[in-house]
Amino acid sequence: MSIVKNVSRPHTNRRRILLLAVTVFIIGLISTAFLLNLNEILGPEEQSPNPPIKLLSNYVGNEAFSAVLPEIIVKINASQYSLPVDLGKVNGYSQLKNWLDITLEQEDFLSKNGFVVLRVNKFDNLADFYECELGLGMPIMITTDAVFHTYHVLFDEILKRIEMGELIDELNVTINALLVKAQSEVETLTGTPLENASKLNLMYLEVAHALMQPNFTPTTDQAKTELQLISNHSEIWWSPIFEYKEDYTQYVPRGHYSENRKLESYFKTMIWLGRMRFAILKDSINNIVNVKQTRAAILLTWMVTGDKDVYAIWQRIYKVTKFFVGVSDDLTFKDYLDVLNEYEVSSLNQLYNVSLIKHIAQSLLEKNKAKILGTYASTYPWLPQGRELERILNETAGLRFMGQRFIPDSYIFQQLVYPKVGTWTFPRLMPKGLDIPAVFGSNLAKKILMKTEAKYENYTIQLEKLREELKALSVRNWTQNLYWSWLYTANTTLKEISPEENYPTFMKTSAWSYEKLQTFEGTWTELRHDTILYAKQSYTPVLSVPPSSTAYVEPYPETYRRLTGLINMTLNGLTSLQLLQSDVNASLRKFMRISELFLNASIIELEGKTLDQNMQKQIRQAAGQLVEILKITSEKTRSVTIIADVHTDPNYGKVLEEALGKLNVLIVVHADEDGKLYANAGPVYNYFEFTQPMDKRLTDEEWSEMFNSNPPEPLEWTDKFAK
């Protein structure tokens, strides 16, 4: 089963791969920060142990959002130094030592590795860190974590503004209009074979209306009971309306949706509309069709698509959320219309025919494209395990009003837990955050996982299979929406660096790969936090800094290049959707210019040249501008202490929580072109992963309290770089 969802593949032009003595760069992938047309054919290069990175001109994104980036060539030739390093000879280190109260253990690690991450537990947002560092005149560093976090803050703020300013009102209008239609349809169809189906739709829409408008009282006991279960959000129980089990713990508003009542109501309503299905099958083992719910789905399809104003609003909401997160993982109104057209069904009387309904149901199952099990379902030991996931996905197939979206990381999790991995007697019930980078190609993540996960039958086979699926994806696939593009940008941090390459000395240590693994996990956690519902301005002057304060950029040019494309996609997409507010426009454009500055600086550093005073001044100013960008958002949005539950195991009633605590501080030692040593410091993520009872899914506020009072132990592998 392919990982690609509803994305057309572009014609692939020939690409010649340059074989290098030490490493292989797949030029087409590494050069394309969101490619629209792969039309670059690379010529041969002279082989070298330190090959250039060629970043070619190309188009990024697709549809309404595209951009062109210039050609960039980097010769990796950074100045080197010997380890352990004498910290007494490192410029700027004494300042950092006094500011951060560096311990002997931390100092020893820094000397031996050329970098260290300090668990300082001081800064809850990036703006505070850079304001403090700039104000004290400390040697500053721009980290990849800092720019990823800035994008997260903007993404979250933009999405929240769109929801508050447009989507909530549009959803209200849609539900109100459909509720009136449903009430009328019940009156019309009472006494016909479609009576129960019409009443099902009425109850469904009454619940949605009551969630959006808490003063509304439903007319049926089933809808009232449903609302009570949602309000309690404490268990998996039988839905009184749909008569299958639902996980009501999912209705706890999380992410930015816990900020106010309006967002809380929107969250619960969209969860209801995204999770509850009009089931095609009543019994997937014996293939028994759910006639009532299939009829109800058809009636609802006609109700929505038959009113051009209602359908236009539905399409608007879907299009906006698709731009951010992607396409639905479930059957849509269009799928139902297509099947109805195949059978030439256009009248209510035709729905009386049970045999016809069963044929329609089978055709709908053939169109079912779901790849993620997003709800409660049971598996049985006497059934063939190789086909169990497919059977379960059919069991949970059906129309969802605004289905939750297909995202690659949830697909990876689905493919790496039972029934795909493990046996009935020894199942793998809970994935790990490291599964994602391992599938994305990180051999380090795979190495860590093999110590504990290889014991599960089929784990290694499934992991390799998923790796091959991802390798087959084109850049067009990776840039189909902001969610995928964010992951595509994050993937640059997983690059494995050989000791023979002339990258900065600290980047060639084994411990550095662990630190970048945390960068990936950190930005992925922010991504899941921001999209938890849909997946399955003050001015701060630039602070004056003493001229002796140095500036450094963590040298990952491809990260900044792809980030520039991602920011541009965001700008152009919001413009196309007519959703771009003036302060957001200014912040995104400023962020894009800053990202280009960091790209240029990182190239200079990798080429072994010294950043001149003007460039370092611009970097310090850029840090101040990051503060300005962050401060168009609320203090809550700026907080780095966030959490997202990403997987549910009903067997033991647990959820997998991915969380970030207060910022850690990264110190690196680097050499200029004359061999002079400098130390610079910048903020990095503080990543946690743990399980939590499913009826106690944590909000950001609850996690912040937990982190400050009784935080979980850091993950063992983070001890490789954090002290």
Coordinates of N, CA and C in Angstrom, one line a residue, residues 371-446:
K371 N -6.1 4.8 5.2 CA -4.9 4.1 5.6 C -4.6 4.2 7.0
I372 N -5.3 5.0 7.8 CA -5.1 5.2 9.2 C -6.3 4.8 10.0
L373 N -6.2 3.9 10.9 CA -7.2 3.6 11.8 C -7.4 4.7 12.9
G374 N -8.4 5.5 12.7 CA -8.5 6.7 13.6 C -9.5 6.5 14.7
T375 N -10.0 5.3 15.0 CA -11.0 5.1 16.0 C -10.9 3.7 16.6
Y376 N -11.8 3.4 17.5 CA -11.8 2.2 18.2 C -12.2 1.0 17.2
A377 N -11.5 -0.1 17.3 CA -11.8 -1.3 16.5 C -11.2 -2.5 17.1
S378 N -11.8 -3.6 16.9 CA -11.3 -4.9 17.5 C -10.7 -5.8 16.4
T379 N -9.7 -6.5 16.9 CA -9.0 -7.5 16.0 C -9.2 -8.9 16.7
Y380 N -9.1 -9.9 15.9 CA -9.4 -11.3 16.4 C -8.3 -12.2 16.0
P381 N -7.9 -13.1 16.9 CA -6.7 -14.0 16.7 C -7.0 -15.1 15.7
W382 N -8.2 -15.4 15.4 CA -8.5 -16.5 14.5 C -8.6 -16.0 13.1
L383 N -8.5 -14.7 12.8 CA -8.5 -14.2 11.5 C -7.1 -14.0 11.0
P384 N -6.9 -14.1 9.6 CA -5.5 -14.0 9.1 C -4.9 -12.6 9.4
Q385 N -3.8 -12.6 10.1 CA -3.2 -11.3 10.6 C -2.7 -10.4 9.5
G386 N -2.3 -11.0 8.4 CA -1.8 -10.2 7.3 C -2.8 -9.3 6.7
R387 N -4.1 -9.6 6.9 CA -5.2 -8.8 6.3 C -6.0 -8.1 7.3
E388 N -5.7 -8.3 8.6 CA -6.5 -7.7 9.6 C -6.6 -6.2 9.6
L389 N -5.6 -5.5 9.3 CA -5.7 -4.0 9.2 C -6.6 -3.6 8.1
E390 N -6.5 -4.3 7.0 CA -7.4 -3.9 5.8 C -8.9 -4.2 6.2
R391 N -9.1 -5.3 6.9 CA -10.5 -5.6 7.4 C -11.0 -4.5 8.3
I392 N -10.1 -4.1 9.3 CA -10.5 -3.1 10.3 C -10.8 -1.8 9.6
L393 N -10.0 -1.4 8.6 CA -10.2 -0.2 7.9 C -11.5 -0.2 7.1
N394 N -11.9 -1.4 6.6 CA -13.2 -1.5 6.0 C -14.4 -1.4 7.0
E395 N -14.1 -2.0 8.2 CA -15.1 -1.9 9.3 C -15.4 -0.5 9.7
T396 N -14.4 0.3 9.7 CA -14.5 1.7 10.1 C -14.7 2.7 9.0
A397 N -14.9 2.1 7.8 CA -15.1 3.0 6.6 C -16.5 3.6 6.6
G398 N -16.6 4.7 6.0 CA -17.9 5.4 5.9 C -17.7 6.9 5.6
L399 N -18.9 7.6 5.4 CA -18.8 9.0 5.2 C -18.5 9.7 6.5
R400 N -17.6 10.7 6.5 CA -17.4 11.6 7.6 C -17.5 13.0 7.0
F401 N -18.3 13.8 7.7 CA -18.6 15.2 7.2 C -17.4 16.0 6.9
M402 N -16.4 16.0 7.8 CA -15.1 16.7 7.6 C -14.0 15.8 8.1
G403 N -13.7 14.7 7.3 CA -12.8 13.7 7.8 C -11.5 14.2 8.2
Q404 N -10.9 13.6 9.2 CA -9.6 13.9 9.7 C -8.6 13.6 8.6
R405 N -7.4 14.2 8.6 CA -6.6 14.2 7.4 C -5.5 13.1 7.5
F406 N -5.1 12.7 6.2 CA -4.0 11.8 6.1 C -2.7 12.5 6.3
I407 N -1.9 12.0 7.3 CA -0.6 12.6 7.5 C 0.4 11.4 7.6
P408 N 1.6 11.6 7.0 CA 2.5 10.5 6.9 C 3.0 9.9 8.2
D409 N 3.1 10.7 9.2 CA 3.6 10.1 10.5 C 2.6 9.2 11.2
S410 N 1.3 9.6 11.1 CA 0.3 8.7 11.6 C 0.2 7.4 10.8
Y411 N 0.4 7.5 9.5 CA 0.5 6.3 8.7 C 1.6 5.4 9.1
I412 N 2.8 6.0 9.4 CA 3.9 5.2 9.8 C 3.6 4.5 11.1
F413 N 3.0 5.2 12.1 CA 2.6 4.6 13.3 C 1.7 3.4 13.1
Q414 N 0.7 3.6 12.2 CA -0.3 2.6 12.0 C 0.4 1.3 11.4
Q415 N 1.4 1.5 10.6 CA 2.1 0.4 10.0 C 3.1 -0.3 10.9
L416 N 3.4 0.3 12.1 CA 4.4 -0.2 13.0 C 3.8 -0.6 14.3
V417 N 2.5 -0.8 14.4 CA 1.9 -1.4 15.6 C 1.0 -2.6 15.1
Y418 N 0.6 -3.3 16.1 CA -0.3 -4.5 15.8 C -1.5 -4.1 15.0
P419 N -2.0 -4.8 14.0 CA -1.6 -6.2 13.7 C -0.5 -6.3 12.7
K420 N 0.1 -5.1 12.2 CA 1.2 -5.2 11.3 C 2.5 -5.6 11.9
V421 N 2.7 -5.3 13.2 CA 3.9 -5.7 13.9 C 3.5 -6.4 15.2
G422 N 4.2 -7.5 15.5 CA 3.9 -8.3 16.7 C 2.9 -9.3 16.4
T423 N 2.6 -10.1 17.4 CA 1.7 -11.2 17.3 C 0.5 -11.0 18.3
W424 N -0.5 -11.9 18.2 CA -1.6 -11.7 19.1 C -1.1 -11.8 20.6
T425 N -0.2 -12.7 20.8 CA 0.3 -12.9 22.2 C 1.4 -12.0 22.6
F426 N 2.1 -11.3 21.6 CA 3.1 -10.4 21.9 C 3.0 -9.2 20.9
P427 N 2.0 -8.4 21.0 CA 1.8 -7.3 20.0 C 2.6 -6.1 20.4
R428 N 2.9 -5.3 19.4 CA 3.5 -4.0 19.6 C 2.3 -3.0 19.6
L429 N 2.0 -2.5 20.8 CA 0.7 -1.7 21.0 C 1.0 -0.2 20.9
M430 N 2.2 0.2 21.2 CA 2.5 1.6 21.2 C 3.7 1.9 20.4
P431 N 3.6 2.8 19.5 CA 4.8 3.2 18.7 C 5.7 4.2 19.5
K432 N 6.8 4.6 18.9 CA 7.7 5.6 19.5 C 7.9 6.7 18.6
G433 N 8.2 7.9 19.2 CA 8.5 9.0 18.3 C 9.7 8.8 17.4
L434 N 10.6 8.0 17.8 CA 11.8 7.7 17.0 C 11.4 6.9 15.7
D435 N 10.2 6.3 15.7 CA 9.8 5.5 14.5 C 9.8 6.5 13.3
I436 N 9.4 7.7 13.5 CA 9.3 8.7 12.4 C 10.7 9.0 11.7
P437 N 11.7 9.4 12.5 CA 13.0 9.7 11.8 C 13.6 8.4 11.3
A438 N 13.4 7.3 12.0 CA 13.9 6.0 11.5 C 13.4 5.7 10.1
V439 N 12.1 5.9 9.9 CA 11.5 5.6 8.6 C 12.0 6.7 7.6
F440 N 12.2 7.9 8.1 CA 12.7 9.0 7.2 C 14.1 8.8 6.8
G441 N 14.8 7.8 7.3 CA 16.2 7.5 6.9 C 17.3 7.6 7.9
S442 N 16.9 8.0 9.2 CA 17.9 8.1 10.2 C 18.4 6.7 10.7
N443 N 19.6 6.4 10.4 CA 20.2 5.1 10.9 C 20.4 5.2 12.4
L444 N 20.6 6.4 12.9 CA 20.8 6.5 14.4 C 19.5 6.1 15.1
A445 N 18.4 6.7 14.6 CA 17.1 6.4 15.2 C 16.8 4.9 15.1
K446 N 17.1 4.3 14.0 CA 16.9 2.9 13.8 C 17.8 2.1 14.8

